[in-house]
Structure formats: C-alpha cells, structure tokens
Amino acid sequence: MPVKKGSSGISRRDFLKGMGTTILSTAVVTGGGLVPDSATAALLDDTVETISGRVKISLRVNHKVYSVAVEPRTTLLEVLRERLGLTGAKPACNRGECGACTVLVDNQPMLACSLLAVDVRDADIITVEGLSTDDTLTAVQKAFVEKDGLMCGFCTPGFVVAATALLQKNPNPSLSEIKQGLSGNLCRCAAYPKIFEAVQQAARTMQRGK
Amino acid sequence: MFPFEYINVRELTALPDYLEKDGEKSAILAGGTDLLGLMKEGLLKPRKVVNIKQIRELRGIRDTRKGLEIGAATRLSEIEQHPIIQQQYPVLAQAVASIATPQLRNMGTIGGNLCQRPRCWYFRGQEYHCLKKGGDMCYAVDGLNKYHAILGGGPCYIVHPSDAAPALIALGATVEIFGPQGKRTVPLEEFFQLPEDNLLRENILAPNEVVTRIFVPRPEAETRSLYLKFRERQSMDFAITSVAALVQLRNGKVQKARLVLGGVAPIPWRAREAEKILEGNSLSADRIQQAAEAALKEADPLDQNAYKVILARNLIRKAFTQLQNA
Amino acid sequence: MAKWKSLNEMKILSSYYPRLDAPLKVQGKARYIYDISLPGMLYGAILTSPYPSAKIIRIDDSRVRKHPGVRAVLTDVHPTGRIRYAGEEVAAVAATSPEALQEALELFQVEYEVLPFVVDLEAAMDEKAPRVFSDRPNVRKPREREEGDIEKGFAEADVVVEREFRTQVQVHVPLEPHGSVVTWEGDQLIIYDSTQAVHGVREGVAKALDIPVSRVRVICEHMGGGFGSKLWAGRYTAIAARLSRQAGAPVKLMLTRKQDFLGAGNRPNSVQKIKMGARKDGTLVAFYAETYGTAGIATNANVRLPFIYQVPNWKHIHRDVFINAGGGRPFRAPGCPQASFSMEQMMDELAEKLGMDPLEFRLKNDPNTTRQKEWRIGAEKIGWSRRRKAPGSDPGPVKRGLGMAASIWWPGGRGTKASMTIYPDGSVEVRCGTQDIGTGTRTLVASVAAEELGIDMRWIRPLIGDSNYPYSGASGGSTTAPSVGPAIKNTAEKARAALLERVARNLGLAPEKLTWQAGSIRITGSQSQQLSWKEICQHLENEPLEVHGEWVKGLSSAGVAGCQFVEVAVDTETGQIQVEKVVAVADCGLVLNRLTTENQINGGILQGISYALLEERYMDPTTGTMVNPNYESYKILGAMETPEIEIILYDEPERGVIGIGEPPTIPTAAAIANAVYHAIGVRLRELPMTPDRVLNALYQEKKV
Ligand SMILES: Cc1cc2nc3c(=O)[nH]c(=O)nc-3n(C[C@H](O)[C@H](O)[C@H](O)COP(=O)(O)OP(=O)(O)OC[C@H]3O[C@@H](n4cnc5c(N)ncnc54)[C@H](O)[C@@H]3O)c2cc1C
Ligand code: SF4
Ligand code: FES
Ligand code: FES
C-alpha cells in the first residue's frame, strides 16, 4: 500500500510510541499469525496515521499488554476470541443488538463486536475474565451464582460486565435503574428476574464492603 | 467486512484531503455503531475509513453564554449525563437518554447519530436493491411498511432514525460543517433532506464534508421542553413515533412553541402550523388538540401505518399537556 | 416400585442451591461450542440462497478455490438443488481465518433458475398458488379428531360464540446460534455441537454421512439455549464434517444470526376458526374448530385444541400448509400457546355471555383436580375480586385489567441410562448422556447422586454432554428431569447396595448386619460401629466400583397442570400493553431444585410475554424473504419488559419428578389477551398484540 504525503519510513517502535501506548511490564505475546505480512502502518506526520494490510498492534487487555497482528477491519471481539483466547465475550448478533459481547473500555461498557481493534489501541480493556484480579469471584459474579442469574449462560458474561459497570456508576440502584442499566443485554432464556436479584444482592454486598 | 485502509486523522484541517468526493470510496468513522453494521452487511464497501475521534476540536461540550457547543465526536452518554444539559435542555437530555442502549450510547457520537443511515428493513438487507440504493423500486410501498413514513414520504418512505435530531431542532440548533471549501453553518432543520430532493442520502453533506460542531442556543427564560418517545420495546428500540416539544410560557401565554416529530417522516418533521396555533395563546386542551390535528393534517399513511397518525396526535397532546402541567 | 425419600429426609433436593457450573459461566470460562478452538482449526461457512424458490443450475467455485486461505469447498451440499426457502444451503467453504472465509463466500458464482414462490399462509392455500413441492398440493390432507356428536352438542347449547384467532410465526433464536466444531481422528468423527441431544445428533450425522453410529462421538459441554430448535442434527454439522474431511483439519461452522433466523426452526403460525357452545348453567357442550397453519417447508403446525376443558362433543379439523419459508421445529410446548390463546379467550367470551365470572366458568369445566385448587390459589394471589369491574371502565387513558389462563403438559420420564464410578478415595463420577441446555441438568445429576448416597455434592463429578456416556434422550418435551433424575437415583441406589455388599464381604459379615445411614454404614451386632463415606470407599482398595442404572417407574409422572393470572395496564393513547404482574401457579411434582425451577418458570412466562407482545417474523411479499432476521427488528423481550412475577410452586412430591420447562409458556399470551380485554373492553384476537393492533382495534370499535 502506498503511503501518502511525506512518509518517512517510520519504524515500528516509533509507530507504537506514536500511538501513546504504555508498555507494561507484562508484555504477553500470543502465538499464531503475529508477523505482519504486509505491514503498512505509518505516521505521516503528527496529524495523520494510516494503517492497511496486516499490522501488529498492542492492546491492553485485563491489565496485560498483548501484541497482536490485526487488519483494520478486525473487530475487538475477533481479537479477544480468536487471537487472545478470551472467549468470555460472546458473538451472539455481531451487530450491536444484544450485549453479549460487552466489555469495559476505559471503564465504560461497550460492545466489542462493534469496535475496530485499531480504534482501542490506547484503551484499557477489561473483559469478563479480567473483572477479578485473582481466582475469586467478584461480588457481582458471586451474586449471579447464588441467585442463579443465568440459565444457559451464554448471555451471562455480557450481563456480568454490564452489571459491574452499572454498580460502579450507581452503587445503590433501584429496580428500575437496574432494568435501564441492563436494557442493552438480551437473554433469550429470560433469566431477568434472577439477574435483577443478583444485581441487588451484589449492590448490598458491595455497600457493606465499604 | 471488506478490507480497507484505516486513516486516523488528528487535525481537522487535514481531514478533507483524506475524504473522497465519491461517497462509496471513503467513510467517516466516529463511534462506528452504524458504520460497522452497514459494512458487515456488505451495504458499504469503502476503501478508506477515516477515524475522526482523535480530532480535538470535535470532542467535548462547552457551555457558553450563548448556549452549548457540542463537538460532533462527543459520545452520546456524555451528553445524556451532562448536568447542565439535564437541567436546562431537558428535551435533549431525554432524547439522548432514549437512544439505543447504555453500551451504544457510550460508543455512538452525536455527529454519527445525526448522520446515521435509515433503518428501513429493506435498506438494511442486502437482498433488496431499492431506490435508496440506486435501484428502481421502493419495496415498502407494496410491502411491509408498518414502521415507515406517514409524512413527507415518496418516492422513498424511510423515517429518520435519529432521536437527537428532533430535540436539537426544537431547540433551534445549528450545525457547523467543514469541507474542502472551509466552514459553513446551517440550521439543523435545513441539514436534512427529503427523498424527493435527495434520494440517496438523508442530508446535505457532501461525502468529503464532516459535521464538526452543533450549536444549541440557550433556551430563553420560562422555556419548558420535553421529549416523548414511543417504542414497541422499551429495552432498545427506535422511535415508532416521537415528539420533541418546547414552549416558552409567559403569563400563561405561549410566546414560542416548537414541535418536531420523529419516526414519522424521512426527516425530523417540524410541525410549523401546529406551532402557530399554539403561539400567542394559552395552552388549553382545545388549542393543544387543534395543534395535534394540524400537525397530522397532511399525513398520508401507507397500508400498514395509519396507526401512527393516531399515535402521533396522542403523543403531541400528551407532550403539551405535560408541559402545561410541568 | 421405587420411591423418593420424604421431603423432610432430603438434605439437598427440593431446596434452593446454586448450579455447579455457574462459577465457570459468570467468569466467562465455560467453553461453549462457539468458543471451542482446536489446533489447526479452520473456519467454515455456508452460502445460502437469497431466493425463496429456485433451481441451482450451476455453482462456479473456481475463484473460491483459488482464494488464499481456502482449504475446502463443497458445491453439493443441497440434496436436490431445488431451493425452497431463502436461507437454504447452497454451498460451503472452509478457510484459515474468518477474514479469508468472508472473502471466499463472496466469490461463489451461482446460477439460479428463479421460480415462483409463496410465503403467505392464505395465498399458499389458493389453488393457483405456486406449489412448494411440485408433487404435492400446498394444503395437506386434513387431520380430524372428534368426540361425541357436535350437532347434538350445539343443539343443546344456550349460548354460542364463533370467532377467528391468529397467531404468528415465532423464531427460537437462542443466544448461541446453531453450529458445530468437528474433527476427524482417523475414521472417528468427533463433533462438538450446540445441541439438545448428543445421542440424537450422533445418529443423525451418522446417517447423513452414511457411516456407522459407532464412529461418531458428539460432545456438548455447554450450549447457549435451544428451546426445541436444537433437538436433532442440522445440515450444517454434516457439512462441517465433510469440509473437515476434505481439508484434513478441524472445522468450526456456526450459523450467522441471520441464518439462524431463516433456517433453524420456528413456531408455526395459525388461523383458528372456533365455535363453542355452553348451556345456561355454564356447562360446555360443543366445540368445533377449523384450523390451518404453516411450518414453512415442514409439517406440524397443529394446534392442540380443544385445550384443557372438558367438552363432551367436539371436533377439530386441522390443515398444514406449505410455504417457501424455513421449516418449523418444536418450540417450547408445541401447539399449546396457540391453543391457549384462542381457547382461553373463547372461555372468557362465553362466560361474559352467560353472565358468569370467568373463574367460576372455568372451575365448572376444568376436569383437572390439581388445577381446581391452583385456580383458587392464583385468584386469591392476584386479587381476582377486582375483576368485577366492567371491562374498559377505568377512567383516564391508562386502563388496567386482569386475565387468566391455564397450562397443561403430558410427557413424563423415559428411558435413560447412567453409570457411576466410585473411587477408593471417595470421589464419584456420574455419567449420563444427557445435556444441560440451561435447565441445570448437570447440577441435577450431581444433586440426585449426592442425595441418594447421602454425601456432599463436592464428592460428585457429574459427567454429561457426551454420546460416549450412557444413553439419554433429547432435552425436549420437558422430559429431562423426569428421565434423568430417576436414572441417577436408580444408579446411586445400586451403588449403595454394591458398596454395602463389598464392605460386608471385606469384613466377613452378613450383609443384613449393615445398614445405610445418611452417607455412612452402620454395623449392628457385636462390634457396633459406623463407617464414614471415606472409610466405606477405602474398602474398595484399588478397584473402583462401577455400577449401571436406568430410569425406573415410580419416580416420575406425566401430566402437568398449572395456571397464570396476569395484570396489565393498557395505554389507550399509544396502544402500549404493559404487563405489570404475573402470578403463576406451577404444578411441579417433586421439585429437585427450587432455584433453577423458579428460573425456568420465569423464563417460560417471559418468553410467553415476548410472544404475546413483541415477536413476529415478517415475510416480504415481493421477494419472499424475511425482512427482520436480526435482534433489532425481530424484537424479543428485554429487561425493561420484565414485570413482577410471583411463582407459587404447587408441590406434589408424591408424584415424583414432572417436567416444568414447557407448561409456563403456554398460558401467558392468553392471560394477557384476557386481561387486555378487561382493561379496554376490546378483544385482540391476533398475535402479537402490538401497539398498532391495539390502536386499530380501539379506533375501529370507537372505544376512544
Ligand atoms: C442496535 C441499535 C439501536 C439503536 N437505537 C437507536 C435509537 O433508539 N435512537 C437513535 O437515535 N439511534 C439509535 N441507534 C443508532 C445509533 O444511535 C447510531 O448508530 C449512533 O448514534 C451513530 O453514532 P456513531 O458515532 O457510532 O456513528 P458511526 O457509525 O461512526 O457513523 C454513522 C454514519 O455517520 C457518518 N458520520 C459519523 N460522524 C460524522 C460526522 N461528524 N460528520 C459526517 N458524517 C459522520 C459515518 O460516516 C456513518 O455514515 C441504534 C443503533 C443500533 C446499532
Ligand atoms: S423506504 Fe426507502 S429505503 Fe426503504 S425500501 Fe423504500 S426506497 Fe428503500
Ligand atoms: S454480539 Fe455484540 S452486541 Fe451482540
Ligand atoms: S441465560 Fe441463556 S441467553 Fe441468557
């Protein structure tokens, strides 16, 4: 791919720096398809950057920095699931309609199926797998287990992430605020009543924990 | 999705250089909530996708003496949660809060919301090469049209999907557009175009132009406003019909009235005649009823959407009654 | 005959306890079929027909084969080449990445001979309509059932009501789409399938590929919902297997959401013309129904009339109709929500004509003794006395109303086998070739085993979802708990007996001296002592104990009765129906787990509300395609539409385990319709009861 305007053959390292990516101590490199076949990522000057073909980018997911090869069209959901093996976020509609792929991007719940991976390079991404920093369950996860806030469970990671975000913003939500907060997540099994109970219980536990 | 080149532009001035005159070739990427859907369905195959989210001028909300300046790449959730917007521009806060879902409001931008493509199910399906896509028929006319336009339709009967637009028009917003020729500012109302004027697009933007800011004049004292959105499903749904209503009430008299309908026409539908009926009078039940009738006088429903006429009238009545009682 | 312990002896069963795999699921660690990744795995996809009716003339795959990353291509996936619905399989491809796959799909060049189609139920019944199958008329032979003499019956009737009802096509769309991951190990085919029937899929795929069943293994550890649409092998699984064989690599093939909407099953629609008569005293005497409906290219759009009421003289004629649309499949209580929607409204209409309270009228005509009690319980809980206000009499635009309807179900348990291995360290494996479709079957297996052995569930490792395990049927027809529960209990009983015998032998005692006591063995006689579970198992020394058991009579029963009461608010200015409260009295025999049972009942009710108010497949008349194959415009219920639900578990433990998954979805739409009538005084006889229909009905009848 030709690069427009005074391209100065900027190196990969500069490119990464240019993106303002902080390299954390635990850089994890995942296997498979890592070497860019036709990398043309370049900073034309400070103002414009073009990416085409397959390029290596770094993504900060669950407090780790991963280096992955993507194309501009690769979605965050594809990277998480196909490259990083993080299959918690689910592809149930792939069009932003169901919430099963909900992840936190800079602490905000967003839909991984509708984000380009190159667009979230300098963001903090937390998936359901990363909500807890050790092996224990978070208050929200525990409440989902205890109140049975799931049936088949395919929608559950999305709900857990959305509920976590909701309680971060509003630690003591009313039932109607819980419904609002979860209105972007569909559950075909319709476990909603138990999901609401779980969120209420999680709110209580978290309040007590403070 | 088809392969494309991703161009991340950080300076507004550089932007026009990267946008093609031919709309099929390049696409502006804001939150991507609409654009990626279109691309995944194969309805759009741009060779270049130009990210505008890192352009500083396009982000953020400024509260000035004259009103609000909202950058086009500002997330919907920022607008929804902005305390000043909630207090002084309720119609806008309510409209934005009614959009899509919490996740999508964290991703979608106000500029993208105004520029989003229609949701007509024929438009969204690859199978249907309809008028709006350069084909030679509108499938909705003899097909399934319960969600289609009752006003301003023909030859295409989409409804404009934006919830923000009716609210912004009721507030008298203008948009700033930037392109190869520099900046221009137009009233938001004139930004949108009917199919009879522009079949392929919904607004006056040229493919190499971008919406940069939205100016919302500060409502005059004693102004009340609200947004009523009716949807079939409360959890995520586009408006079947919505009403952005604003009145300035002084000593029981309507100084100024604004009524803009969503979900009923290919553009946000300003009901000027209804406004005139209300202005200069008290907000009596009678007047409101007259206004509601006037707003729908021209309605020309298709086979399956006559209910929207009733619905719109009732919502208008409800909206102004609520404003009266507020 | 086998018997369950009494409730107060039970330590685990019949209480509230969380499901065992919930921790994995809430952490995103449970691997669903969509999540499986095997070394060297390819991505497969199916090219489907955009036309509802066509002949495949030629498929040119030369560009596909040349595309980088493509490893296998099939152009003969359609058995006849005659396409009968938009979304039917045409060709398939497997490639090394999702991106290459997408590109490859666009490179097929298919030449079709496009043929006339019909997608409307009534249009298809016209003599001149295009035939879906050239060798058969679209309207199938009527199926008639009758009892008594309807002419005599109607002659005896003092009041008669005659009405027409319509129900829509509902699509299952479980959150995890249909699909499989397959791999060949030599001549052995291993399939990971998102399924409700590992054994059924095994047989289906073996047949499709013409290989012995013994060479096929189907695994389904976790799956994302089915509701009846995943009861048997889909074409996609055999296609994936063939792609995999061609490429010599594992293949993952998941349907897209759109394909899931188009060709993975649905609940058929119905038109029901019903006439029903009663005597002045409120006794039903005659019922006559003519119904027809379409399951697309499949059959069985039948409606289970005359539903639950006792009518001495009745006749029902049903006709299935073919149209060019994806085939119907069983959907949670097939044929029942449709029947309840019409029949329960007929009941209310007749009651009104007779000047009787709908409750009283039902009590008079419902032969089921359990439900007789349930009707009263539910009526009390919802405050049925408020039903006395006249329909549509609330002042103001928002009007409230109450309605009720019944549920019913038949099947009980059936042949299921299980095995159990007890290790000398006390740990236990239980194997059963059933699967957990979200109902908590894995937990059920562990809890029944633990209860019967008298030990903590932590000792038990339930192994399900694999056709290598002993046979169990499909998770359908609400048969899973009544089939699997007894089989596990029987296996555990046998294990206990075998353990006891082993201990007795080791100790050189007569088995009569040993008795089981809550997870331990008590030895009576000279050296009276008690052996703990660990001590018992130590007697196995180095040889684990393996026992086999099966479903036996006496622990489950067929027949379910229930009812629901609903309160709605209808906004007459917008046509919006809001369900405010549901009271469900659920017949549930012996409840194995109250938590998961309540969840199932909630789910059934909520799917019922979704069916009543939101869901509808729309077929475009011009192109014969579905215009809303997505979750945006095929609207399913979300959090905001979830009302307060009060569940009354009507236990009858002496009946053993019965199925509870399907019945709760049956009465909901009907109860809502009755409540809507009470609220606004206008009847809605067509589903879904969307705002446009409500407004049109109100304005037609000039009620506003
Ligand atoms: C499931 C779902 C439900 C939804 N429900 C609603 C709803 O209820 N109400 C509602 O109003 N909307 C709804 N939307 C639409 C949503 O609000 C829009 O997709 C979103 O606002 C678009 O913003 P974006 O930043 O993501 O735009 P993008 O997807 O990035 O862009 C949308 C379009 O606008 C163009 N564009 C973007 N920014 C600019 C700019 N500054 N100048 C010129 N062109 C630009 C893009 O090229 C593209 O064509 C829904 C969307 C989805 C997917
Ligand atoms: S309404 Fe417009 S977009 Fe929809 S089918 Fe007709 S022409 Fe196409
Ligand atoms: S998969 Fe992303 S919203 Fe459905
Ligand atoms: S638990 Fe099955 S979709 Fe939510």
mmCIF file of C-alpha atoms in Angstrom, chain A residues 54 70-71 73-75 78 81-83 85-95 97-100 127-132 134-138 140-157 159-160 175-176 178-197, chain C residues 16-19 21-23 25-37 41 43 97-100 102-103 170-177 222-225 227 252 257 331-332 436-439 594-600 602-604 606-607 610 615 630-634 636-645:
data_model
loop_
_atom_site.group_PDB
_atom_site.id
_atom_site.type_symbol
_atom_site.label_atom_id
_atom_site.label_comp_id
_atom_site.label_asym_id
_atom_site.label_seq_id
_atom_site.Cartn_x
_atom_site.Cartn_y
_atom_site.Cartn_z
ATOM 1 C CA ARG A 54 -1.914 -6.706 8.477
ATOM 2 C CA VAL A 70 -4.700 -7.381 13.019
ATOM 3 C CA GLU A 71 -6.164 -5.792 9.972
ATOM 4 C CA ARG A 73 -11.273 -4.472 9.701
ATOM 5 C CA THR A 74 -10.591 -6.787 12.638
ATOM 6 C CA THR A 75 -13.008 -6.143 15.477
ATOM 7 C CA GLU A 78 -12.371 -11.117 16.983
ATOM 8 C CA ARG A 81 -11.766 -14.501 20.958
ATOM 9 C CA GLU A 82 -9.675 -15.669 18.043
ATOM 10 C CA ARG A 83 -6.259 -14.298 18.911
ATOM 11 C CA GLY A 85 -8.340 -16.961 23.503
ATOM 12 C CA LEU A 86 -10.551 -14.776 25.697
ATOM 13 C CA THR A 87 -13.909 -16.244 24.768
ATOM 14 C CA GLY A 88 -15.904 -14.737 27.622
ATOM 15 C CA ALA A 89 -17.353 -12.024 25.404
ATOM 16 C CA LYS A 90 -19.758 -13.761 23.038
ATOM 17 C CA PRO A 91 -20.733 -13.119 19.432
ATOM 18 C CA ALA A 92 -24.479 -13.530 19.506
ATOM 19 C CA CYS A 93 -25.529 -10.950 16.936
ATOM 20 C CA ASN A 94 -22.345 -9.268 15.837
ATOM 21 C CA ARG A 95 -24.314 -6.072 15.163
ATOM 22 C CA GLU A 97 -28.058 -5.553 19.217
ATOM 23 C CA CYS A 98 -27.650 -7.982 22.100
ATOM 24 C CA GLY A 99 -24.911 -7.001 24.531
ATOM 25 C CA ALA A 100 -23.389 -10.490 24.742
ATOM 26 C CA THR A 127 -13.282 -8.498 29.753
ATOM 27 C CA VAL A 128 -15.333 -10.742 31.999
ATOM 28 C CA GLU A 129 -12.208 -12.826 32.550
ATOM 29 C CA GLY A 130 -10.431 -9.814 33.962
ATOM 30 C CA LEU A 131 -13.039 -8.494 36.381
ATOM 31 C CA SER A 132 -11.431 -10.344 39.199
ATOM 32 C CA ASP A 134 -7.280 -13.265 41.302
ATOM 33 C CA ASP A 135 -9.175 -16.515 41.053
ATOM 34 C CA THR A 136 -12.011 -15.482 43.336
ATOM 35 C CA LEU A 137 -15.348 -14.233 42.137
ATOM 36 C CA THR A 138 -16.290 -10.568 42.324
ATOM 37 C CA VAL A 140 -21.330 -9.383 41.139
ATOM 38 C CA GLN A 141 -20.204 -12.789 39.935
ATOM 39 C CA LYS A 142 -20.888 -14.332 43.322
ATOM 40 C CA ALA A 143 -24.364 -12.883 43.381
ATOM 41 C CA PHE A 144 -25.075 -14.230 39.886
ATOM 42 C CA VAL A 145 -24.085 -17.674 41.128
ATOM 43 C CA GLU A 146 -26.054 -17.511 44.354
ATOM 44 C CA LYS A 147 -29.209 -16.013 42.875
ATOM 45 C CA ASP A 148 -28.969 -18.141 39.733
ATOM 46 C CA GLY A 149 -28.861 -15.142 37.425
ATOM 47 C CA LEU A 150 -28.482 -17.362 34.395
ATOM 48 C CA MET A 151 -29.799 -20.356 32.592
ATOM 49 C CA CYS A 152 -27.819 -21.415 29.540
ATOM 50 C CA GLY A 153 -25.327 -18.728 30.492
ATOM 51 C CA PHE A 154 -24.400 -17.609 27.000
ATOM 52 C CA CYS A 155 -25.511 -14.055 27.722
ATOM 53 C CA THR A 156 -24.071 -14.107 31.234
ATOM 54 C CA PRO A 157 -20.618 -12.619 30.648
ATOM 55 C CA PHE A 159 -24.681 -9.201 31.824
ATOM 56 C CA VAL A 160 -21.963 -9.552 34.437
ATOM 57 C CA LEU A 175 -35.039 -1.902 40.382
ATOM 58 C CA SER A 176 -35.955 0.389 37.534
ATOM 59 C CA ILE A 178 -31.166 -1.873 37.167
ATOM 60 C CA LYS A 179 -33.531 -2.572 34.292
ATOM 61 C CA GLN A 180 -32.358 0.560 32.496
ATOM 62 C CA GLY A 181 -28.744 -0.314 33.073
ATOM 63 C CA LEU A 182 -29.206 -3.802 31.663
ATOM 64 C CA SER A 183 -31.501 -2.813 28.827
ATOM 65 C CA GLY A 184 -28.718 -3.357 26.312
ATOM 66 C CA ASN A 185 -28.366 -7.042 27.123
ATOM 67 C CA LEU A 186 -30.688 -9.709 25.800
ATOM 68 C CA CYS A 187 -31.267 -13.033 27.490
ATOM 69 C CA ARG A 188 -33.266 -15.444 25.372
ATOM 70 C CA CYS A 189 -33.679 -17.821 28.296
ATOM 71 C CA ALA A 190 -35.123 -14.771 30.074
ATOM 72 C CA ALA A 191 -33.361 -15.128 33.391
ATOM 73 C CA TYR A 192 -34.078 -11.446 34.037
ATOM 74 C CA PRO A 193 -35.828 -11.676 37.425
ATOM 75 C CA LYS A 194 -32.949 -13.640 38.920
ATOM 76 C CA ILE A 195 -30.457 -11.331 37.245
ATOM 77 C CA PHE A 196 -32.124 -8.335 38.910
ATOM 78 C CA GLU A 197 -31.982 -10.122 42.270
ATOM 79 C CA TYR C 16 -32.547 -23.805 46.870
ATOM 80 C CA TYR C 17 -28.995 -24.421 45.711
ATOM 81 C CA PRO C 18 -26.899 -22.816 43.020
ATOM 82 C CA ARG C 19 -25.904 -24.624 39.874
ATOM 83 C CA ASP C 21 -21.246 -24.654 36.583
ATOM 84 C CA ALA C 22 -22.385 -21.139 37.412
ATOM 85 C CA PRO C 23 -18.929 -20.035 38.617
ATOM 86 C CA LYS C 25 -20.195 -19.249 33.406
ATOM 87 C CA VAL C 26 -20.022 -15.972 35.325
ATOM 88 C CA GLN C 27 -16.286 -15.803 34.775
ATOM 89 C CA GLY C 28 -16.528 -16.439 31.066
ATOM 90 C CA LYS C 29 -14.577 -19.648 31.466
ATOM 91 C CA ALA C 30 -17.251 -22.078 30.354
ATOM 92 C CA ARG C 31 -16.435 -23.082 26.802
ATOM 93 C CA TYR C 32 -19.489 -23.064 24.610
ATOM 94 C CA ILE C 33 -19.403 -24.562 21.146
ATOM 95 C CA TYR C 34 -18.759 -21.134 19.687
ATOM 96 C CA ASP C 35 -15.720 -20.839 21.971
ATOM 97 C CA ILE C 36 -14.032 -24.075 21.020
ATOM 98 C CA SER C 37 -10.778 -23.812 19.199
ATOM 99 C CA MET C 41 -8.920 -25.429 13.094
ATOM 100 C CA TYR C 43 -13.467 -21.599 9.844
ATOM 101 C CA SER C 97 -9.239 -17.241 9.019
ATOM 102 C CA PRO C 98 -12.614 -15.559 9.462
ATOM 103 C CA GLU C 99 -11.474 -12.831 7.070
ATOM 104 C CA ALA C 100 -10.486 -15.250 4.308
ATOM 105 C CA GLN C 102 -15.802 -13.878 4.386
ATOM 106 C CA GLU C 103 -13.971 -13.050 1.203
ATOM 107 C CA GLN C 170 -42.142 -17.154 16.355
ATOM 108 C CA VAL C 171 -38.443 -17.903 15.885
ATOM 109 C CA HIS C 172 -36.379 -19.611 18.582
ATOM 110 C CA VAL C 173 -33.127 -17.692 18.116
ATOM 111 C CA PRO C 174 -31.247 -18.967 21.128
ATOM 112 C CA LEU C 175 -28.442 -16.618 22.033
ATOM 113 C CA GLU C 176 -25.846 -19.100 20.863
ATOM 114 C CA PRO C 177 -26.547 -19.744 17.200
ATOM 115 C CA HIS C 222 -22.033 -26.069 27.433
ATOM 116 C CA MET C 223 -24.532 -24.740 24.965
ATOM 117 C CA GLY C 224 -26.324 -21.433 24.636
ATOM 118 C CA GLY C 225 -30.005 -22.294 24.541
ATOM 119 C CA PHE C 227 -35.967 -24.162 23.132
ATOM 120 C CA LYS C 252 -15.831 -24.721 13.134
ATOM 121 C CA ARG C 257 -27.512 -14.834 13.289
ATOM 122 C CA PHE C 331 -40.820 -24.782 20.109
ATOM 123 C CA ARG C 332 -41.393 -24.882 23.839
ATOM 124 C CA ASP C 436 -27.547 -29.204 30.069
ATOM 125 C CA ILE C 437 -29.427 -26.723 27.931
ATOM 126 C CA GLY C 438 -29.675 -24.155 30.677
ATOM 127 C CA THR C 439 -32.083 -26.059 32.860
ATOM 128 C CA ARG C 594 -36.225 -24.660 43.740
ATOM 129 C CA LEU C 595 -33.795 -22.084 42.437
ATOM 130 C CA THR C 596 -33.455 -23.461 38.936
ATOM 131 C CA THR C 597 -37.136 -24.379 38.862
ATOM 132 C CA GLU C 598 -38.198 -20.819 39.559
ATOM 133 C CA ASN C 599 -35.778 -19.612 36.932
ATOM 134 C CA GLN C 600 -37.301 -21.961 34.339
ATOM 135 C CA ASN C 602 -39.764 -17.158 34.928
ATOM 136 C CA GLY C 603 -38.201 -17.918 31.570
ATOM 137 C CA GLY C 604 -41.317 -19.620 30.264
ATOM 138 C CA LEU C 606 -41.234 -14.117 29.893
ATOM 139 C CA GLN C 607 -40.945 -15.917 26.570
ATOM 140 C CA SER C 610 -42.428 -11.819 24.350
ATOM 141 C CA GLU C 615 -42.192 -11.244 18.336
ATOM 142 C CA ASN C 630 -31.954 -9.690 13.470
ATOM 143 C CA TYR C 631 -32.480 -8.810 17.121
ATOM 144 C CA GLU C 632 -33.125 -5.178 16.278
ATOM 145 C CA SER C 633 -36.340 -5.660 14.366
ATOM 146 C CA TYR C 634 -37.278 -9.163 15.464
ATOM 147 C CA ILE C 636 -37.529 -10.190 21.881
ATOM 148 C CA LEU C 637 -38.242 -9.239 25.442
ATOM 149 C CA GLY C 638 -35.580 -7.361 27.382
ATOM 150 C CA ALA C 639 -35.022 -6.165 30.923
ATOM 151 C CA MET C 640 -37.455 -3.266 30.693
ATOM 152 C CA GLU C 641 -40.356 -5.511 29.748
ATOM 153 C CA THR C 642 -39.865 -7.849 32.678
ATOM 154 C CA PRO C 643 -42.737 -7.492 35.131
ATOM 155 C CA GLU C 644 -43.052 -8.636 38.688
ATOM 156 C CA ILE C 645 -43.580 -12.381 38.724
#
